[in-house]
Every structure is written in C-alpha cells, then in structure tokens.
Amino acid sequence: MSSASLGAPGAPAATVVQGACPHDCPDTCALHITVEDGRVTRVAGDPEHPPTHGALCTKVSRYAERTYHPERVLTPLKRVGKKGEGRFEPVGWSEALADIASRLQRIAARSPEAILPYSYAGTMGLVQGDGMAARFFHRLGASLLDRTICASAGAEGLMATYGGKVGMHVEFFAESKLILVWGSNPITSSVHFWNFAQQAKRAGSKLVCIDPRRTETAEKCHQHIALRPGTDGALALGLMHELITHELLDHDYVNRFVEGWPALRERARQWPPERVAQVCGLTADEVRGLAQDYGRTRPAAIRLNYGMQRVRGGGNAVRLVALLPCLTGAWRHRAGGLLLSSSGWFKGVRHDAWLQRPDLLGQRTPRTINMSTIGDALLSEASPTFGPKIEAVVVYNSNPVAVAPESGKVAQGFAREDLFTVVLEHFLTDTADHADYVLPATTQLEHWDAHSAYGHTYALLNRPAIAPLGQARSNAEIFRALAAQMGFEEPCFTDSDEALARGAFDARHVDLDELFARGWSKLKIAEAPFAEGGFPTPSGKAWADAPGYGLPDHVPNYESAESAPELAARYPLAMISPPARHFLNSTFVNVASLRAAEKEPLLEMHADDAAARGLADATEVLVFNDRGHYRCRLKVSARARPGVVNGLGIWWRKLGLDGTNVNELTHQRLTDLGRAPTFYDCLVEVRAA
Ligand SMILES: Nc1nc2c(c(=O)[nH]1)N[C@H]1C(S)=C(S)[C@@H](COP(=O)(O)OP(=O)(O)OC[C@H]3O[C@@H](n4cnc5c(=O)[nH]c(N)nc54)[C@H](O)[C@@H]3O)O[C@H]1N2
Ligand SMILES: Nc1nc2c(c(=O)[nH]1)N[C@H]1C(S)=C(S)[C@@H](COP(=O)(O)OP(=O)(O)OC[C@H]3O[C@@H](n4cnc5c(=O)[nH]c(N)nc54)[C@H](O)[C@@H]3O)O[C@H]1N2
Ligand SMILES: [Mo]
C-alpha cells in the first residue's frame, strides 16, 4: 500500500502511508502513518508485517509527538554563545552552506583527514544513514570512522564463530521449547521478539533470563540467573563442562560441523560448576540446572543481545555462547539455535558499495578514528601515530556528548574553541549545544528511506508521509547541497533520495515490486539455515577454534576485584547502565510524556548495599569514581543484585540533576574483540549527595 484513502464520505480525507521505524532496535517495524489534511495523526504498526504484528512500542507510537515537538530545530542555526551554552541565531540555508563549505575546504586544502564525520544509528536508514553522507566524506578524503559504539565486539565474536552475523528467524522462537533470554531485556528493547517468546510460553515452553539485573523481562521468565556483569564467558564454559560430563553433546553434529572442538573441550573441562559459581556469583546448582535444561530440551533457542558484550571480554563471551547450539545440535531445528544479529543476511543484498562509494577515495587511505574513544581523539594533538589534530567534526544521527564513554572528556573535546563543529539534528541535544552550525534535519515522517534489519530478515521501505517541516532538509539533501557547494561534480552527487531508496537493494535478492507495493519483503533464507552446517565460513563449519583467534576464554572485566584489586577496594560496586524503557539511547529524553514516565535519572541498588552505606530509598546520591561523579536519585530495589548497581541510561546531560549523565563514570578502554566500548565494566562508589 502506498497511500490508500480511508476517509468516510464528508470526513476530511485520510491517507495511510507505508513507513518503517528508523530507530536502532532489532525490531525494525513496518509502520502505517495516517495523514489528515497534511498532518500526521497516527503512527501505528502494520498488522500484516509478521514481526511487527500491528503493535508498536510506547516510544514510537508517540513518534508524531516527536516530529511536531515545539522545540524541533526548523531553521539553520549559527552559534552566538560559548560552546556548550546552546545559544544560537537563525541563519539562511545559503549563508550556512557557503560558510560551512568554505571552512571545510580550507581545512581540506591542508589535510582532509583533519575533518571527521561522526555518526551512528539515530536513523538506521540506508539513505539518511551512510548513503549520500558516506559519498561526501569519501570524496573529501576525510578521516574514516570506526562505528563501534554498540555491537562490534559481539559482531566480531559471531564472525569468529559462524563466519557472519547470522542467526535464527525471529518468528520461530514461538515454537521453541526452551528460550534463554541472555543479556537482553526485550520488554524494554525488543518487544516484538517478546511477543514470540510469549507465544512459546503460552504453549508451555520454559523461559530463562540471564542478566545481572532483575528486569521486567526477568520477572516474567520462569527462572532468573542473576550473574555478575562480565562473567557470561565463564557461565558458557560451565555449561559446556556439564554437557560433556552428562553426555549431552550431539556428537554427530559436532564431528561434521564444528572445527577445533577437541582443544576447547579440554579448556571447558577446567570449568566445573563450583568454579563457575564462584566467578559468576551464582550457586553451582543454578549452573547444573541450566545445563540440564539446555542439554535435554529440543528445540532450545538463545536470544542473545548486546547487553552482555559491553565488557572487556565481550567478544570472547559471544564466541563461547554462540558455540552452545553447535554442541547440542540445536541448529537442526528451525526453532533451535541462536539470534544475536541477522544483519549478515543482508550482506550482498544491500548495495553498500553503490550507496557509500568507497571508490571515491581513489588512492587515498585516510586514517580511522574509533568513535568509542572520541573523547581522547578530540583532545589529541597532532603526532606521527595519531596524524593531524582533528579540526572539524560533522555530526549526524548521533549524540556523542551524551552517549560516548567518559563523557567529561567528550564534552571537553567538543568545547574546544579551535574545533569547527556542524551538527545535523532534530533537537538541541547536548552535542548540538556545542555546534558552530546546527542544520535542521527531517524526521522519518518527512523523507524517503530503505531499511535492512538486525533482528529479523525483512527489507523495508519508508515513504515520506508529509512535507518537511519548516526549513528542515533530509540528511541526504544536506550532503547533496554541501557537495554542490564544494564543487564535487561526480554524477552520484545528484542522485535523489528516492533514487537512493530505489537502488538500495539488489533485485535478485529482494522482491522490489513487493517492497514498493506493500512496504516490506522477506529475504529468501532457509527456515533452519544451519541444520546441515552451511555456516558462512570457508569450510561451512562453525569455529570452536577460529583461525587467527585461538580458543575463546573467559576474560575478566578490567574493573573487577580479579583484575584490579586496589581499585575494587576503593570502588566496590560494579555499575551497569542499561537502557531505560521509555528512552531509546538518548533519543526521546526530551519528549515530555516519556520523560515524565522515567521521572528522574535513577540508580538502582540492593537493600543490603544501601544499608551498608546508610542510604535510604529516594535520597539524592553521588555516584563517583576517579573519572568523575554523577548525581541521581537512589532507588533501593530488588532489581539490583548485591554488589551491582544499575544506572539507567541515557539521559541528556542538561536534563539531568547536575549537568552530567551516567557516562561521566564510564571509561574508554576497549573490548577484547571489535574495538568496542566497555560501558558495563565500571566500578563506582555511592554516597549521599
Ligand atoms: N527502549 C529501548 N529500546 C532499545 C534501546 C533503548 O535504549 N531503549 N536501545 C536499542 C539498542 S541501541 C540496542 S543495541 C538494542 C539492544 O540493546 P541492549 O543494550 O542489548 O539492551 P537490552 O536488551 O536492554 O539488554 C541489555 C541487558 O543486558 C544486561 N546486562 C548488562 N551487563 C550484562 C552482562 O555482563 N551479562 C549479561 N548476561 N547481561 C548483562 C542489562 O541488565 C540489560 O537488561 O536495543 C535497542 N532497543
Ligand atoms: N552508558 C551507556 N552508554 C551507552 C549505551 C549504554 O547502554 N550505556 N548504549 C550504547 C549504544 S548500544 C548505542 S547504539 C549508542 C547510541 O548512540 P547514538 O546513535 O548517538 O543514539 P542516540 O542517543 O539515540 O542519538 C541519535 C541522535 O540522532 C538524531 N536523529 C535521529 N534521526 C535523525 C535523522 O534522520 N537525521 C539527523 N541528522 N539526526 C537524526 C536524534 O535526534 C538523536 O539525537 O549509545 C551507547 N551509549
Ligand atoms: Mo545500540
């Protein structure tokens, strides 16, 4: 459906436009946008799209509230105050574009690598994400950005096990007899997966949640295994130990489809339940019971999520967990196996090289800056190892001052008077407050896009439902205009947004007629893709021992009693900072109804830890470590296990209690694999404010 008329005779004509949710979420919903008299009046889920099933999360059902928000940035803005103050005056597009282009040209004439694009998944669209923007920065020869802030440890862990970011079809979890919800809080972060898990539960299946926090999801599962953060690798090794001891391996599957198991088997033998229990903060019976359930139930499925890989050993832990269904042969059934990401199924289906045009670099090989260490990068001077000092940053689809680790340093970097900063945004976020220019971007209701997904296997289309508000322009339109201003003459800089959306997928793999007629189309993937091996490795076998990696192992957190006893003596509480239910990363924090639901920045603490510190529920507290302090409201709660506090994220710093957020406390050290941040590997102490 592109736009069907729904109006009753006499009523104002209503049309329904097919859209796709742009947000960074595994569910990537198909949307029905109702438009009446040029205004969006309803955003609903498409009832026919199987994963969406007609339902939306609270946040996105309020998407129109965000689009029509009175504080939307609707004209280009030029800074008049100090960096970070957020004082701007409106300017015209032509003045803004001319000034930005000439500033970037001057820097590029000396050193294009002194210019850095900074973007993540504010929209996951292939057009408004890294389509025209990537073409622009490749042509310019700017520094490349290593986009690691969320998932790259787990991604590399999957690559080193299956050879690709591939997994089960989400729909078939409805038929699983046992589901391990591991490092994932789907009631908050993936409600459409939860719908399938509920169907399984109603059919009598067992649900087990493996998470340090007693989340809403953990409460609704039959069992909650509240391990210490960063100990998932040890738990997986313990499960292997029990599968070996009790003869629960599928030897036929292992012999035919797993490489390197004998060496890992010897390692797993060193992890009896007692040792695992001590490392994970569990009982040995919990480990034994879980192994029995997992080894004896068919089909058994694991919904792994990125929450468990935001620690030093995150990549190794994903390798170990991802091997479990290979050892029990769970992959033989379509409702068995594992899903962390489905994005690898889109490899070769998406026209990435055409969208992003890395060939425009020609012979140039710019340096790569890791987005997860943006604080250090912005504060680095020129040096032979670092290269030129960063002189300009162009931010789109991201809010690094709030979301990047060790945000005190990130804010200090963005406050540099000699840094030229352009931010494409909907709102004056913490990052936009530091900009020299803020450029008003369209929302998903106002532009074209095409979407792949990382939690299901459908391609989606998003048509514009309404004209851009005010003077807003789409990201692609802004980079097209900047390219023209800079004199880039390659024909690819004239491709329209619609042309980019039409060209995003390969017609041999996506039924483009169906995509454009109905808004979504399923990829053709076998129902049980690895029933007979067929992993995307060169041999088709899964790797227990991956070439170039060696055997996976449990890697303790950087900040733990094991690795840093002196630090742990001063800061005895491990802090994790998972998403708050009504926010999406730092998006929606400024939507009044959603912020009202979250009330204030919260720190959940177990009653014993609160009593030991003489802290009463609802006190204002300071959470601190050597990197800084963060003021928030204490919630004494059974959601926290002893020794672990939960600082729910990710508030805008300026909407918090003292101009900071939880990332004031996190550090910039990276994961074992994938160069990712270790947000949940963080020791703190807490006292009354
Ligand atoms: N409402 C909402 N939805 C979201 C997001 C959001 O911010 N808000 N974020 C989106 C994004 S960007 C992503 S990447 C996805 C997935 O986002 P994830 O970050 O995977 O988020 P969750 O599914 O909430 O899962 C995180 C869970 O992992 C737990 N956890 C923390 N440390 C550990 C550990 O060491 N081991 C184990 N086993 N568990 C641990 C946390 O307590 C939490 O319940 O969700 C997306 N959906
Ligand atoms: N402590 C802690 N920190 C974390 C995490 C955590 O769990 N704990 N989670 C991490 C994870 S998983 C992730 S993915 C990152 C997320 O980090 P980001 O990707 O930066 O996500 P958001 O904070 O949602 O910011 C996205 C911004 O993009 C803007 N935007 C949306 N659509 C468009 C558009 O079409 N055009 C333009 N120009 N802008 C648009 C939104 O207004 C919003 O301000 O944060 C990470 N940070
Ligand atoms: Mo993420």
PDB file of N, CA, C and O in Angstrom, residues 14 32 36 145 147 149 175 189 194 196 214 251 257 315 353 360 370 404 421 469 476 490 500 536 587 631 652 670:
ATOM      1  N   ALA A  14      -8.384  11.007   4.757  1.00  0.00           N
ATOM      2  CA  ALA A  14      -7.216  10.494   5.468  1.00  0.00           C
ATOM      3  C   ALA A  14      -6.495   9.530   4.546  1.00  0.00           C
ATOM      4  O   ALA A  14      -7.134   8.717   3.883  1.00  0.00           O
ATOM      5  N   HIS A  32       2.275   2.110   9.632  1.00  0.00           N
ATOM      6  CA  HIS A  32       1.192   2.748   8.880  1.00  0.00           C
ATOM      7  C   HIS A  32       1.030   4.157   9.446  1.00  0.00           C
ATOM      8  O   HIS A  32       0.678   4.322  10.609  1.00  0.00           O
ATOM      9  N   GLU A  36      -3.885  13.333   7.839  1.00  0.00           N
ATOM     10  CA  GLU A  36      -5.146  14.034   7.576  1.00  0.00           C
ATOM     11  C   GLU A  36      -4.826  15.506   7.384  1.00  0.00           C
ATOM     12  O   GLU A  36      -4.161  16.110   8.232  1.00  0.00           O
ATOM     13  N   LEU A 145      35.522   6.707  10.109  1.00  0.00           N
ATOM     14  CA  LEU A 145      35.049   6.496  11.476  1.00  0.00           C
ATOM     15  C   LEU A 145      34.808   5.005  11.693  1.00  0.00           C
ATOM     16  O   LEU A 145      34.108   4.363  10.914  1.00  0.00           O
ATOM     17  N   ARG A 147      32.809   2.483  13.433  1.00  0.00           N
ATOM     18  CA  ARG A 147      31.490   2.604  14.088  1.00  0.00           C
ATOM     19  C   ARG A 147      31.293   1.434  15.063  1.00  0.00           C
ATOM     20  O   ARG A 147      30.661   0.436  14.755  1.00  0.00           O
ATOM     21  N   ILE A 149      30.295   1.745  18.547  1.00  0.00           N
ATOM     22  CA  ILE A 149      29.791   2.125  19.872  1.00  0.00           C
ATOM     23  C   ILE A 149      28.778   1.141  20.464  1.00  0.00           C
ATOM     24  O   ILE A 149      28.499   1.165  21.653  1.00  0.00           O
ATOM     25  N   GLU A 175       8.039 -21.293  18.505  1.00  0.00           N
ATOM     26  CA  GLU A 175       7.941 -22.763  18.582  1.00  0.00           C
ATOM     27  C   GLU A 175       9.019 -23.382  19.464  1.00  0.00           C
ATOM     28  O   GLU A 175       9.079 -24.606  19.584  1.00  0.00           O
ATOM     29  N   SER A 189      13.557  -3.466  25.149  1.00  0.00           N
ATOM     30  CA  SER A 189      14.342  -3.095  23.973  1.00  0.00           C
ATOM     31  C   SER A 189      14.008  -3.882  22.721  1.00  0.00           C
ATOM     32  O   SER A 189      14.619  -3.655  21.691  1.00  0.00           O
ATOM     33  N   TRP A 194       9.677 -10.303  22.111  1.00  0.00           N
ATOM     34  CA  TRP A 194       8.997 -10.755  23.328  1.00  0.00           C
ATOM     35  C   TRP A 194       7.636 -11.360  23.012  1.00  0.00           C
ATOM     36  O   TRP A 194       7.184 -12.317  23.644  1.00  0.00           O
ATOM     37  N   PHE A 196       6.899 -13.162  20.426  1.00  0.00           N
ATOM     38  CA  PHE A 196       7.121 -14.566  20.041  1.00  0.00           C
ATOM     39  C   PHE A 196       7.461 -15.418  21.272  1.00  0.00           C
ATOM     40  O   PHE A 196       7.007 -16.561  21.396  1.00  0.00           O
ATOM     41  N   ARG A 214      17.412  -7.671  37.669  1.00  0.00           N
ATOM     42  CA  ARG A 214      16.093  -8.307  37.649  1.00  0.00           C
ATOM     43  C   ARG A 214      15.158  -7.390  36.856  1.00  0.00           C
ATOM     44  O   ARG A 214      14.431  -6.571  37.393  1.00  0.00           O
ATOM     45  N   HIS A 251      27.170 -35.540  19.159  1.00  0.00           N
ATOM     46  CA  HIS A 251      28.489 -35.854  18.577  1.00  0.00           C
ATOM     47  C   HIS A 251      28.476 -35.827  17.059  1.00  0.00           C
ATOM     48  O   HIS A 251      29.427 -35.403  16.430  1.00  0.00           O
ATOM     49  N   PHE A 257      30.193 -30.624  11.790  1.00  0.00           N
ATOM     50  CA  PHE A 257      30.003 -29.195  11.522  1.00  0.00           C
ATOM     51  C   PHE A 257      30.730 -28.237  12.468  1.00  0.00           C
ATOM     52  O   PHE A 257      30.450 -27.042  12.461  1.00  0.00           O
ATOM     53  N   GLY A 315      33.687  -9.991  23.414  1.00  0.00           N
ATOM     54  CA  GLY A 315      33.830 -10.745  22.166  1.00  0.00           C
ATOM     55  C   GLY A 315      34.026 -12.228  22.432  1.00  0.00           C
ATOM     56  O   GLY A 315      33.386 -13.088  21.803  1.00  0.00           O
ATOM     57  N   ALA A 353      28.270  -0.757  -1.576  1.00  0.00           N
ATOM     58  CA  ALA A 353      29.339  -0.057  -2.307  1.00  0.00           C
ATOM     59  C   ALA A 353      28.763   1.052  -3.190  1.00  0.00           C
ATOM     60  O   ALA A 353      29.358   2.116  -3.339  1.00  0.00           O
ATOM     61  N   LEU A 360      35.400   6.447  -4.233  1.00  0.00           N
ATOM     62  CA  LEU A 360      35.691   7.873  -4.395  1.00  0.00           C
ATOM     63  C   LEU A 360      36.946   8.295  -3.634  1.00  0.00           C
ATOM     64  O   LEU A 360      37.460   9.394  -3.828  1.00  0.00           O
ATOM     65  N   ASN A 370      38.349   5.753  16.034  1.00  0.00           N
ATOM     66  CA  ASN A 370      37.343   4.931  16.711  1.00  0.00           C
ATOM     67  C   ASN A 370      36.341   5.846  17.422  1.00  0.00           C
ATOM     68  O   ASN A 370      36.717   6.646  18.279  1.00  0.00           O
ATOM     69  N   ALA A 404      28.740   8.705  24.375  1.00  0.00           N
ATOM     70  CA  ALA A 404      30.077   8.117  24.310  1.00  0.00           C
ATOM     71  C   ALA A 404      30.663   8.013  25.719  1.00  0.00           C
ATOM     72  O   ALA A 404      30.315   8.795  26.603  1.00  0.00           O
ATOM     73  N   THR A 421      32.520  22.715  14.380  1.00  0.00           N
ATOM     74  CA  THR A 421      31.563  21.620  14.556  1.00  0.00           C
ATOM     75  C   THR A 421      30.237  21.929  13.864  1.00  0.00           C
ATOM     76  O   THR A 421      29.649  22.995  14.084  1.00  0.00           O
ATOM     77  N   LEU A 469       8.986  19.811   7.669  1.00  0.00           N
ATOM     78  CA  LEU A 469       8.515  20.930   8.485  1.00  0.00           C
ATOM     79  C   LEU A 469       9.526  22.078   8.407  1.00  0.00           C
ATOM     80  O   LEU A 469      10.734  21.842   8.339  1.00  0.00           O
ATOM     81  N   ALA A 476      20.442  13.405   3.463  1.00  0.00           N
ATOM     82  CA  ALA A 476      20.972  13.206   2.109  1.00  0.00           C
ATOM     83  C   ALA A 476      20.927  14.514   1.326  1.00  0.00           C
ATOM     84  O   ALA A 476      21.867  14.867   0.612  1.00  0.00           O
ATOM     85  N   GLU A 490      30.923  14.654  -9.537  1.00  0.00           N
ATOM     86  CA  GLU A 490      30.551  13.291  -9.902  1.00  0.00           C
ATOM     87  C   GLU A 490      29.026  13.181  -9.961  1.00  0.00           C
ATOM     88  O   GLU A 490      28.326  13.709  -9.092  1.00  0.00           O
ATOM     89  N   LEU A 500      18.022   6.864  -4.330  1.00  0.00           N
ATOM     90  CA  LEU A 500      18.847   6.085  -3.390  1.00  0.00           C
ATOM     91  C   LEU A 500      18.022   4.958  -2.772  1.00  0.00           C
ATOM     92  O   LEU A 500      18.492   3.825  -2.637  1.00  0.00           O
ATOM     93  N   PRO A 536      28.523 -19.502   7.169  1.00  0.00           N
ATOM     94  CA  PRO A 536      29.270 -18.726   6.171  1.00  0.00           C
ATOM     95  C   PRO A 536      30.787 -18.642   6.448  1.00  0.00           C
ATOM     96  O   PRO A 536      31.388 -17.584   6.299  1.00  0.00           O
ATOM     97  N   THR A 587      17.683   9.281  22.620  1.00  0.00           N
ATOM     98  CA  THR A 587      16.538   9.810  21.865  1.00  0.00           C
ATOM     99  C   THR A 587      15.284   9.688  22.729  1.00  0.00           C
ATOM    100  O   THR A 587      15.149   8.707  23.473  1.00  0.00           O
ATOM    101  N   ARG A 631      25.168  12.824  39.714  1.00  0.00           N
ATOM    102  CA  ARG A 631      24.140  12.946  40.734  1.00  0.00           C
ATOM    103  C   ARG A 631      22.830  12.350  40.215  1.00  0.00           C
ATOM    104  O   ARG A 631      22.427  12.644  39.090  1.00  0.00           O
ATOM    105  N   TRP A 652      19.926  13.039  28.745  1.00  0.00           N
ATOM    106  CA  TRP A 652      20.683  14.201  28.269  1.00  0.00           C
ATOM    107  C   TRP A 652      21.350  14.816  29.488  1.00  0.00           C
ATOM    108  O   TRP A 652      20.706  14.968  30.533  1.00  0.00           O
ATOM    109  N   LEU A 670      38.775  -0.571  25.595  1.00  0.00           N
ATOM    110  CA  LEU A 670      38.013  -1.273  24.556  1.00  0.00           C
ATOM    111  C   LEU A 670      37.915  -2.769  24.824  1.00  0.00           C
ATOM    112  O   LEU A 670      38.696  -3.335  25.583  1.00  0.00           O
TER     113      LEU A 670
END
